[in-house]
Coordinates of C-alpha atoms in Angstrom, one line a residue:
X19 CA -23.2 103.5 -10.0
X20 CA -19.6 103.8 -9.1
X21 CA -18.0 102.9 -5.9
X22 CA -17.5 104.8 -3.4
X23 CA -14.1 105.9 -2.3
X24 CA -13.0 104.6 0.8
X25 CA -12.3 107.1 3.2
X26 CA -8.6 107.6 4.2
X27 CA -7.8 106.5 7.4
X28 CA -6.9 108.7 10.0
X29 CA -5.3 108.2 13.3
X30 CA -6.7 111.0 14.8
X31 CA -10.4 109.1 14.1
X32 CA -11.3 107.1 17.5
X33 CA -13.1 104.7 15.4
X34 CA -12.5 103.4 12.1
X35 CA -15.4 104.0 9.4
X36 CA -18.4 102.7 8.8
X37 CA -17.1 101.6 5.2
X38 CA -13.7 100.2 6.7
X39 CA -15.5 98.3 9.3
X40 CA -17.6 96.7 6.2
X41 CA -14.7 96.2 4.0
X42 CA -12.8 94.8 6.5
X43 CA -15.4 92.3 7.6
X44 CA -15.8 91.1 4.4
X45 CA -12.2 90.5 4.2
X46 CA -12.1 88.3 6.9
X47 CA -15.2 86.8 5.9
X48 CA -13.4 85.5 2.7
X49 CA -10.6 84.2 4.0
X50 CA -12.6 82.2 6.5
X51 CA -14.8 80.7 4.0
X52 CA -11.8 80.2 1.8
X53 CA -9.9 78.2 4.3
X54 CA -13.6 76.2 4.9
X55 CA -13.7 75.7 1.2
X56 CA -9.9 74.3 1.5
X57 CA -10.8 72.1 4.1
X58 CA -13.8 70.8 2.6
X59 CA -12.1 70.1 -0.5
X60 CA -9.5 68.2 1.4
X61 CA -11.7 66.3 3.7
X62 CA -13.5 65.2 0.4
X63 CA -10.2 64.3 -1.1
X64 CA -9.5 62.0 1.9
X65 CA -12.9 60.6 1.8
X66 CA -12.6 60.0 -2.2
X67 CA -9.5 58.3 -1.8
X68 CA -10.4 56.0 1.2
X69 CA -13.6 55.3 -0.9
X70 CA -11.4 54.5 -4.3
X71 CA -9.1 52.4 -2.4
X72 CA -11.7 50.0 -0.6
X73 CA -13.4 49.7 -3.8
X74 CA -9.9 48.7 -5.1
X75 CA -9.3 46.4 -2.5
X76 CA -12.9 44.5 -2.7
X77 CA -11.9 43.7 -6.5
X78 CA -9.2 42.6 -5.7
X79 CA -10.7 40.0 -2.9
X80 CA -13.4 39.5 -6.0
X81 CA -10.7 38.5 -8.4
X82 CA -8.7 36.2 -6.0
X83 CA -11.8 34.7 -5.1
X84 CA -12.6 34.1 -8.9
X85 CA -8.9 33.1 -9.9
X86 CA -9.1 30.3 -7.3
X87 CA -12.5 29.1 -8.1
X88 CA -10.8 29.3 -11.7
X89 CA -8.1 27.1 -10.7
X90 CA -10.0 24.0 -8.5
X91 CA -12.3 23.8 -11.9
X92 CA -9.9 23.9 -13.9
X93 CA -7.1 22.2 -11.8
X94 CA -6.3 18.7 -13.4
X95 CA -6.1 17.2 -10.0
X96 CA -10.3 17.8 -10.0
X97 CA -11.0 16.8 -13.5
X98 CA -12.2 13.2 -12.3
X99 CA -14.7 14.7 -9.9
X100 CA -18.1 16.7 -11.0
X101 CA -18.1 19.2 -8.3
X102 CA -22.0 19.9 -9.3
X103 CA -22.5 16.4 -8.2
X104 CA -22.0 17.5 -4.5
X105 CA -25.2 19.8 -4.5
X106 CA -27.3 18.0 -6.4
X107 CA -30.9 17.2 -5.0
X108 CA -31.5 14.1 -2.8
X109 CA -32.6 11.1 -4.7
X110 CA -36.1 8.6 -3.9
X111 CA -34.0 6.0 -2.2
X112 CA -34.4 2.4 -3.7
X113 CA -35.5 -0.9 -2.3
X114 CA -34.0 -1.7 1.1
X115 CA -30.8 -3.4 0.5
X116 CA -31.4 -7.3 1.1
X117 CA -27.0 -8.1 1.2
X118 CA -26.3 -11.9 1.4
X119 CA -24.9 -11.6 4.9
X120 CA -28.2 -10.0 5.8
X121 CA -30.2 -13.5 4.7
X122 CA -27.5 -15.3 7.6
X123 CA -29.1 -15.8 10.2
X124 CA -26.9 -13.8 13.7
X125 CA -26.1 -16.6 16.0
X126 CA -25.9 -16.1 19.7
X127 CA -23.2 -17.0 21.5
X128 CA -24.5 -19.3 24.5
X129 CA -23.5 -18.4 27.7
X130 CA -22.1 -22.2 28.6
X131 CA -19.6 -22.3 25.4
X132 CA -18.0 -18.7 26.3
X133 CA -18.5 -17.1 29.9
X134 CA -18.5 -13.5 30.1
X135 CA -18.0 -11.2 33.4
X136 CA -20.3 -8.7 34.3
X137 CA -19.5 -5.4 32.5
X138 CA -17.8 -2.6 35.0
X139 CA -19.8 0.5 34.7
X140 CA -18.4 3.8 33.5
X141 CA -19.7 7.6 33.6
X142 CA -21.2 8.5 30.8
X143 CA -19.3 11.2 28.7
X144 CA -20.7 14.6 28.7
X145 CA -22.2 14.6 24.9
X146 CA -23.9 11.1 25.1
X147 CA -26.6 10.1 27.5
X148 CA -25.1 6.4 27.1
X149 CA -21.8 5.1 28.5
X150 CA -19.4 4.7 25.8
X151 CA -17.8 1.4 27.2
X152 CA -21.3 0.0 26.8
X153 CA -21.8 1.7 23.1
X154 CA -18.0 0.5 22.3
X155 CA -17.2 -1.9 24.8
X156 CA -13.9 -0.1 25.3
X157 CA -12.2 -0.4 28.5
X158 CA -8.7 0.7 29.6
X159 CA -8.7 4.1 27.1
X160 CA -12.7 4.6 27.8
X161 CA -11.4 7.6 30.4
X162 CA -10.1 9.5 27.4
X163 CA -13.4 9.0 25.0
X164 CA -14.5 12.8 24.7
X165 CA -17.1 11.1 21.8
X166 CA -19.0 8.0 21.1
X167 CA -18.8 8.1 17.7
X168 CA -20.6 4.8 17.0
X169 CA -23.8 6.4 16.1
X170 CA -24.7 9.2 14.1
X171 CA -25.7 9.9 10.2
X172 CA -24.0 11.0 7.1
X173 CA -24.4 14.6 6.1
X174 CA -23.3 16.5 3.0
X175 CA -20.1 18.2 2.8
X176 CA -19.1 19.9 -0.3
X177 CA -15.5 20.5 0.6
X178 CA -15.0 17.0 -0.8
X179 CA -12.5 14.6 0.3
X180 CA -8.9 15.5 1.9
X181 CA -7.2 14.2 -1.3
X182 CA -8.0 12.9 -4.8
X183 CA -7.4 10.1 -7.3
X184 CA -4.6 12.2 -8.5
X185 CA -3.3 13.5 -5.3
X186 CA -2.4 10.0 -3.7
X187 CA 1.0 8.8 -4.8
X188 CA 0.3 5.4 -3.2
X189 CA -3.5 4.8 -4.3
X190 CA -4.0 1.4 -5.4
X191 CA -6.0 0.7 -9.0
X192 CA -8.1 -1.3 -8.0
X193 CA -9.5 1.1 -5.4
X194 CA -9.4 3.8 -8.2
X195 CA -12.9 4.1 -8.7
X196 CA -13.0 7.8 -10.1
X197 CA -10.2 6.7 -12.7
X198 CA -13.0 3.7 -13.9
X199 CA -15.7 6.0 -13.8
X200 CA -17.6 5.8 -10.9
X201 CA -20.0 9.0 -10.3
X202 CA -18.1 11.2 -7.4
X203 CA -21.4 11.5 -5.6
X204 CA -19.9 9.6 -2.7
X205 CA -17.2 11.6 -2.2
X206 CA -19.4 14.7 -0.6
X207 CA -20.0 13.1 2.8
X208 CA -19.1 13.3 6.4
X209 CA -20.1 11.2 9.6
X210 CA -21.9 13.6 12.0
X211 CA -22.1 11.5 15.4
X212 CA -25.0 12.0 17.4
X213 CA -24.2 14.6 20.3
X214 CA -20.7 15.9 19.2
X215 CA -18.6 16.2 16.0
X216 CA -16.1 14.1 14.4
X217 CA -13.4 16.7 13.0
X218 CA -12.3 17.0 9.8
X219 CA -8.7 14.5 8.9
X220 CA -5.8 16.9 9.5
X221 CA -2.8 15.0 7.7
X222 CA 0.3 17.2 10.2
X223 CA -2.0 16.7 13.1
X224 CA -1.9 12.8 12.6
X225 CA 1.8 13.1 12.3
X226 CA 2.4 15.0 15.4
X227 CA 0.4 12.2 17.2
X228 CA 2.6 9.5 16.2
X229 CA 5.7 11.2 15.6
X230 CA 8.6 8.2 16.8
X231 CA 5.7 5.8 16.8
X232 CA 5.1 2.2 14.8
X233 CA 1.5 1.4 13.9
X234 CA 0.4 -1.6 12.4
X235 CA -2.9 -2.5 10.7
X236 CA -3.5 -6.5 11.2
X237 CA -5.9 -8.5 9.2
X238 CA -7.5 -9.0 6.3
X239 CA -8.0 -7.1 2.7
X240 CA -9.7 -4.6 4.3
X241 CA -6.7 -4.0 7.4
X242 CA -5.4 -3.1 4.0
X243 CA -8.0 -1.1 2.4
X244 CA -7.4 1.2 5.8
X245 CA -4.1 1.1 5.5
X246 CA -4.0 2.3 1.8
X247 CA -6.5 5.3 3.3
X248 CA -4.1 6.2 5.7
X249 CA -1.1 6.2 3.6
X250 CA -3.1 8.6 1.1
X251 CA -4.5 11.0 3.7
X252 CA -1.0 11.1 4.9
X253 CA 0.6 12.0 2.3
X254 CA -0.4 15.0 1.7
X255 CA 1.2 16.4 4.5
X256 CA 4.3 14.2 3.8
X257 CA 6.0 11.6 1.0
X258 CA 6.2 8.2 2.4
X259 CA 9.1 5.8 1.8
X260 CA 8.5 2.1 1.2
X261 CA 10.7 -0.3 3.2
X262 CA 9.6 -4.1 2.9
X263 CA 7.0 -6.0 0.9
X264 CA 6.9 -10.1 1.1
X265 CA 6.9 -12.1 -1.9
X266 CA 2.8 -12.0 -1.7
X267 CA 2.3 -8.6 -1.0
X268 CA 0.9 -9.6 2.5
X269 CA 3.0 -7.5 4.7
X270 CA 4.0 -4.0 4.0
X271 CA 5.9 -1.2 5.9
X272 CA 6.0 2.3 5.1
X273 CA 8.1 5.0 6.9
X274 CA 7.4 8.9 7.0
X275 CA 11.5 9.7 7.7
X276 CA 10.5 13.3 9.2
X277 CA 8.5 12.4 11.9
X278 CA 10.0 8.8 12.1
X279 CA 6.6 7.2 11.8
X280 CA 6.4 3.9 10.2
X281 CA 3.2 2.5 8.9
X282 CA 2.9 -1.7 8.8
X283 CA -0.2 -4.5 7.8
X284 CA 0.0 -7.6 8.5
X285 CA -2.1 -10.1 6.6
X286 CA -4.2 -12.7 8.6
X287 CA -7.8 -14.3 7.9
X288 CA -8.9 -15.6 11.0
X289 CA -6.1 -14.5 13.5
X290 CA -5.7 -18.4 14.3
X291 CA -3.7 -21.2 12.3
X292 CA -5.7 -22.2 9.2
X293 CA -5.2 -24.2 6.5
X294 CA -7.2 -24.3 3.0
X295 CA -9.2 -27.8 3.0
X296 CA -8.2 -29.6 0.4
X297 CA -10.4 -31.3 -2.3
X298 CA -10.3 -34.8 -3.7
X299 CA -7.4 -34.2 -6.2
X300 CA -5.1 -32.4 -3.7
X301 CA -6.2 -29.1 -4.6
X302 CA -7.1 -26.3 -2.1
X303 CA -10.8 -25.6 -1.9
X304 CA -12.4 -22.2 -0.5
X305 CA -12.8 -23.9 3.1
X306 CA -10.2 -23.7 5.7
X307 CA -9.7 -25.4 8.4
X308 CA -9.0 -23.1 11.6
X309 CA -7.9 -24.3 14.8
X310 CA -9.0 -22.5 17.6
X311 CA -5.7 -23.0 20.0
X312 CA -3.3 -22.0 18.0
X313 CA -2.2 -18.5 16.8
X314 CA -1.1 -17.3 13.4
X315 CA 2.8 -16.7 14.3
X316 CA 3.2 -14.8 10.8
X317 CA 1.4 -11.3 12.7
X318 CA 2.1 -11.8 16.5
X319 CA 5.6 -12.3 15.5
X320 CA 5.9 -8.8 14.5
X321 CA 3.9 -7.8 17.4
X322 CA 7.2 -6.9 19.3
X323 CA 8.1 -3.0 18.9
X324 CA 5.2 -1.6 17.9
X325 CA 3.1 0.9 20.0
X326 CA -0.4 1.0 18.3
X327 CA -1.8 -2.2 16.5
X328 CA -5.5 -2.1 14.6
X329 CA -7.1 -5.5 14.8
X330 CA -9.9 -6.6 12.7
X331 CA -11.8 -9.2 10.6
X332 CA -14.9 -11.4 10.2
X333 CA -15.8 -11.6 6.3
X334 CA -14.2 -14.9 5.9
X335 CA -15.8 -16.5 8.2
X336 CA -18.9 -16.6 5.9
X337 CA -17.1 -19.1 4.0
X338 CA -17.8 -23.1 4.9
X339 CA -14.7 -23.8 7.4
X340 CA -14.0 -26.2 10.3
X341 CA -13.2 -25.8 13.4
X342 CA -10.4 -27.9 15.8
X343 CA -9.0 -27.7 18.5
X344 CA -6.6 -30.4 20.4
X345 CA -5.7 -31.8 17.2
X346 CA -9.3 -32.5 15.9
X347 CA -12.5 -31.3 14.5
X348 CA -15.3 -30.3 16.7
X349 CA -17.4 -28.6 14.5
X350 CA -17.6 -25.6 11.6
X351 CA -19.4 -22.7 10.4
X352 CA -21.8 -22.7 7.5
X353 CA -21.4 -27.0 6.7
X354 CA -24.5 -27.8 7.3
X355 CA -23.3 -31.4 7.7
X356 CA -25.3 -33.8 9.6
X357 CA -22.3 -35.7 11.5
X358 CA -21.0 -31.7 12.8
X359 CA -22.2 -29.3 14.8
X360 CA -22.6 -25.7 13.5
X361 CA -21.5 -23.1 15.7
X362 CA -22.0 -20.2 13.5
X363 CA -20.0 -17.6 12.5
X364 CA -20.4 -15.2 15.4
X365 CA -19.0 -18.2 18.3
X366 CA -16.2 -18.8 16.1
X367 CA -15.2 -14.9 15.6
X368 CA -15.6 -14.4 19.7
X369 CA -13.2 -17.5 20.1
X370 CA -10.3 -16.0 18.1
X371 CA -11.0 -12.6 18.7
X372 CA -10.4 -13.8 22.3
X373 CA -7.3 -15.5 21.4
X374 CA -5.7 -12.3 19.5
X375 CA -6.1 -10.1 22.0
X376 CA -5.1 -12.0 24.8
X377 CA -2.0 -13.1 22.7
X378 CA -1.4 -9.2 22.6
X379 CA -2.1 -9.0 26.7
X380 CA 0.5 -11.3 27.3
X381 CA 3.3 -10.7 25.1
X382 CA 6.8 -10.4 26.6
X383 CA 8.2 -8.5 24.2
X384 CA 5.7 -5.9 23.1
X385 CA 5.7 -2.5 24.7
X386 CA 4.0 -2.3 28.1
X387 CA 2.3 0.9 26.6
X388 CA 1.0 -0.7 23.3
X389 CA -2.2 0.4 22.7
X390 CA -4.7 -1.9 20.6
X391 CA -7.8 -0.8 18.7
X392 CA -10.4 -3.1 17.2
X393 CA -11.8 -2.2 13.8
X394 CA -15.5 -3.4 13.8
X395 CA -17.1 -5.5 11.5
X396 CA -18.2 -3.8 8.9
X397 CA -20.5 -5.6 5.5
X398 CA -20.7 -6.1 2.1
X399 CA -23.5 -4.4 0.0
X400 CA -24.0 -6.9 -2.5
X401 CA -27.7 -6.7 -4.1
X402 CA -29.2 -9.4 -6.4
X403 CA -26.1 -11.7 -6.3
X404 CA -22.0 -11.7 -5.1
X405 CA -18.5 -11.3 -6.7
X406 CA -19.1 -13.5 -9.8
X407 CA -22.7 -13.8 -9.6
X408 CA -24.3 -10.6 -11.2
X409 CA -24.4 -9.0 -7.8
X410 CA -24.3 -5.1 -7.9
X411 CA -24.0 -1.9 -5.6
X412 CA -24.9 0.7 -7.8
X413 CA -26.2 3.7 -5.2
X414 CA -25.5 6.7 -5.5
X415 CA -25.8 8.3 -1.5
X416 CA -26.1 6.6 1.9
X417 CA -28.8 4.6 3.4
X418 CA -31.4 5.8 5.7
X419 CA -31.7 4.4 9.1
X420 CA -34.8 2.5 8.1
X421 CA -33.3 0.4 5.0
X422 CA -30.6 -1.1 6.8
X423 CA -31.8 -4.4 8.5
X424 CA -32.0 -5.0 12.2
X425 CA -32.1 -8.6 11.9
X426 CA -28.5 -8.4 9.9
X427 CA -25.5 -10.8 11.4
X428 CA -23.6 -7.5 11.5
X429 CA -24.9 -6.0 14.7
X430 CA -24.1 -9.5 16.5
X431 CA -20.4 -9.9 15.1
X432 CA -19.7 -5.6 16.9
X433 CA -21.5 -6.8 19.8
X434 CA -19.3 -9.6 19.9
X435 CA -16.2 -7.8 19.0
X436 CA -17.0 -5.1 21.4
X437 CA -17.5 -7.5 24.7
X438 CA -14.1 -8.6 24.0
X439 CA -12.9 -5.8 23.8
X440 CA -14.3 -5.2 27.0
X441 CA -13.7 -8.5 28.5
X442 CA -9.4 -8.3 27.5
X443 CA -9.4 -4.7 29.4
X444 CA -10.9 -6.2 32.6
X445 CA -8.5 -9.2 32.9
X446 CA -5.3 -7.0 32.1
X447 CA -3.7 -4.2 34.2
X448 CA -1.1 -3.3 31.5
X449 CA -2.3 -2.7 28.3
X450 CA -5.1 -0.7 26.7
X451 CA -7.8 -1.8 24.6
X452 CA -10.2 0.4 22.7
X453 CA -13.0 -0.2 19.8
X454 CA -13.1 1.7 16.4
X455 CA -16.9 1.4 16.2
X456 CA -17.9 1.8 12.6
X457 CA -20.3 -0.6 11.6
X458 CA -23.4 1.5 11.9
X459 CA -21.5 4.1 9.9
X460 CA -20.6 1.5 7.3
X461 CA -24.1 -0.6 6.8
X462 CA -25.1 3.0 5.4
X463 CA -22.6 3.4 2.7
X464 CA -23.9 0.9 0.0
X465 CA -22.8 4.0 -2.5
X466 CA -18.8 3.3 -1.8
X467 CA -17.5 0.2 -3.2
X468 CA -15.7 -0.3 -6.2
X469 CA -18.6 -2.7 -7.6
X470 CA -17.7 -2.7 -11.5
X471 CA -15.4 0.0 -11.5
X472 CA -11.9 -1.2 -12.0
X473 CA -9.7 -2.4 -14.7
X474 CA -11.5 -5.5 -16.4
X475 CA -8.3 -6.8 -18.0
X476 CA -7.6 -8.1 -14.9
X477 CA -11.1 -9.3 -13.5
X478 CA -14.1 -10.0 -15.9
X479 CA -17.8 -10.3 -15.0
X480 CA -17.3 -9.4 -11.3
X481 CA -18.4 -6.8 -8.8
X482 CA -16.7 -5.4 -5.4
X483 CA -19.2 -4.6 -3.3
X484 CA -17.1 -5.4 -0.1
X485 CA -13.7 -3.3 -0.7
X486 CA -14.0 0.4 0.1
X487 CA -13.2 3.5 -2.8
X488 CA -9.9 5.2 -1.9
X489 CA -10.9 8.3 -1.8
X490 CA -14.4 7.4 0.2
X491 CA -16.2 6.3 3.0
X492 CA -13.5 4.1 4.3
X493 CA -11.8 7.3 5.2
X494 CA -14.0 7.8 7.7
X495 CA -12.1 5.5 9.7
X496 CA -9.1 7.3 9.9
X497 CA -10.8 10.1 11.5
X498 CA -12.4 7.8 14.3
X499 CA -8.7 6.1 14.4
X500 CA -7.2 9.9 15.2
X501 CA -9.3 11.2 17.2
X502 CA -8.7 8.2 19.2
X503 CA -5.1 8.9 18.9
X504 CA -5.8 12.7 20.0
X505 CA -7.4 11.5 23.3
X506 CA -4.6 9.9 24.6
X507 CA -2.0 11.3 23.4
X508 CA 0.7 13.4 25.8
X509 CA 2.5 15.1 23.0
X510 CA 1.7 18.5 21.9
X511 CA -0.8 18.2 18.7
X512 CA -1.3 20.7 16.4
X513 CA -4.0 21.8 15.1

């Protein structure tokens, strides 16, 4: 049927037709759903392109992710550590660990050789139930504890440690334990104090603390042990340069030239004068003879200048060794001799323990705002033997509570450590004293010595199970040491 013709308009017409109207109408229908249809097409176009480019952009997040999970597995600077290790189930814990200071029996210090006053009380902090100066024994920086971190447990962390075997420019060998094949098991752990948290080493943030400071480690192999920590965690934030080293490797200084920090240790034993006892041929024996009145001028000789110092020791005092004092013997420590009394290893610790830090009270010359921390004691994890003996550490995670011993002569030498402590910040007005309690934290990490894994053309048939690995749980007291440093500290920090 063909169209109809549309009527011609006329201007004489009032109205427009019927047909006009409808054509018309339809007209403007089309063009209204033809600029709906535009729109709609161009909304969709939007929405298409936001939806291609999110897409684009979660790949992208996808792939970076992958590319850097690529690169820390394949990164040579991981190659000596099994990352599945980190996740792997928990293990049936062995036999209690029996160590050979453990079978020593803890001697208590009798109130009529060594007189102690009372213990000022203190407020507890607000994350502890218990005082911290009676957890720590610190007094003088006890104000500025925000965290007893003498108690707590180990957790798993799977970020690892802050640096590596191969990250450390400064690591000692014989502390290289992933080099000599030890499993990296130990590495995924943290301390988790009981009530708050311990954070996590910041390398710039240590820096900041003791920018235009001196800070020296004082005592034995393991002073040293945290020293060599400290220089590793450190330097991944900066290179340090080495200034002096003495003929025997005893004393050591270290500088960090943009924040003028400069790391020391200073080698002592027993804090006091001591001389190796010598057998019948004239040849020195593994006894010393230490006299109680008189002060090793080799470390408070250098005491001058600095404005932290970290005192600690006790492990050679479980060696047969003599005590004097006025210019003769009065006694020893392990003899067992019939014509001597024994006063045991934890009297003899208290004595020069007192000595050192009231040495460090008194000296003219040091800074009036040197601050002193004491490192406690900390064991050995020796099982079935020692050094040269067939003795072995050979765990693979911490200790639980329950297989470290209560009766072990380690509780008694931090208690004695810690009233010291106490006792040097009641008698001085000028200086401040605080403890670096990590014992507890320490009896549970039978899984991080060296034990047999170090170069054997140097040692044969022997085992470490005193020294701490470097990366390991010795790190952990670097983190108690800055946080420490945190409290008190005036200077901006970052963070």
């Amino acid at each position: 049927m063909a169209p109809l013709p549309t009527s011609p308009s006329s201007s004489g017409t009032a109205s427009a037709s019927p047909r006009l109207l409808l054509h018309s109408n339809s007209s403007e229908w089309n063009v209204v759903v033809q600029r709906n249809i535009k729109s709609s097409l161009l909304l969709l176009l939007v929405l298409s392109t936001v939806f291609v480019f999110s897409v684009l952009l979660y790949s992208s997040h996808g792939f970076g992710a992958a590319a850097t999970g690529e690169a820390i597995t394949q990164s040579p600077l991981m190659t000596d550590l099994d990352v599945s290790r980190s996740v792997r189930g928990e293990e049936q814990a062995d036999e209690p660990i029996v160590s050979a200071e453990n079978n020593v029996t803890a001697e208590q210090s009798s109130a009529a050789d060594i007189s102690l006053p009372s213990a000022t009380s203190s407020p507890a902090p607000a994350v502890s139930t218990t005082s911290t100066a009676e957890q720590t024994g610190s007094v003088g920086i006890q104000d500025e504890e925000k965290c007893d971190m003498s108690m707590g447990k180990w957790v798993r962390e799977q970020k690892g440690p802050v640096y590596t075997n191969l990250t450390c420019p400064t690591l000692p060998d014989f502390k290289n334990c992933q080099k000599y094949g030890k499993d990296p098991g130990h590495l995924f752990w943290r301390w988790q104090p009981d009530g708050c948290d311990l954070p996590r080493f910041v390398p710039e943030r240590f820096l900041d603390v003791v920018r235009g400071k001196r800070l020296a480690f004082i005592g034995d192999s393991l002073a040293r042990n945290q020293m060599d920590s400290l220089l590793c965690l450190l330097s991944q934030a900066e290179t340090p340069t080495h200034v002096y080293a003495d003929a025997f490797d005893k004393f050591r200084t270290w500088h960090f030239p943009a924040h003028n920090f400069t790391l020391m240790v200073m080698w002592t034993e027993f804090y006091a004068h001591a001389v190796p006892v010598l057998d019948a041929d004239g040849k020195p024996t593994a006894s010393f003879d230490i006299h109680l009145d008189r002060l090793n001028t080799n470390w408070t000789s250098r005491l001058p200048g600095l404005d932290y110092a970290v005192i600690s020791g006790g492990n050679w005092f479980f060696r047969v060794n003599y005590l004097w004092e006025d210019g003769r013997r009065v006694g020893c420590v392990n003899c067992r001799e019939a014509n001597l009394t024994d006063f045991g290893i934890a009297y003899a610790v208290r004595r020069v323990i007192r000595a050192a830090l009231e040495a460090i009270s008194q000296c003219q010359d040091c800074k009036s705002s040197l601050v002193t921390f004491l490192r406690t004691y900390t064991p050995d994890h020796f099982e079935h033997g020692s050094w040269f003996s067939g003795g072995y550490c050979n765990r693979t995670q911490p200790l639980e509570d329950d297989e470290i011993s209560l009766e072990s002569i380690g509780w008694e030498l931090r208690r004695v450590q810690s009233e010291e402590v106490r006792r040097a910040g009641e008698t001085t007005g000028s200086k401040r004293f605080g403890v670096l309690d990590v014992t507890k934290a320490m009896m549970l990490r039978a899984d991080g010595h060296p034990g047999g894994h170090y170069d054997k053309r140097w040692v044969r048939n022997a085992s470490d199970c005193l020294h701490w690995c470097l990366p390991g749980p010795v790190d952990m007291w670097n983190d108690v040491l800055l946080q420490r440093l945190a409290e008190i500290s005036t200077a901006p920090v970052a963070r």
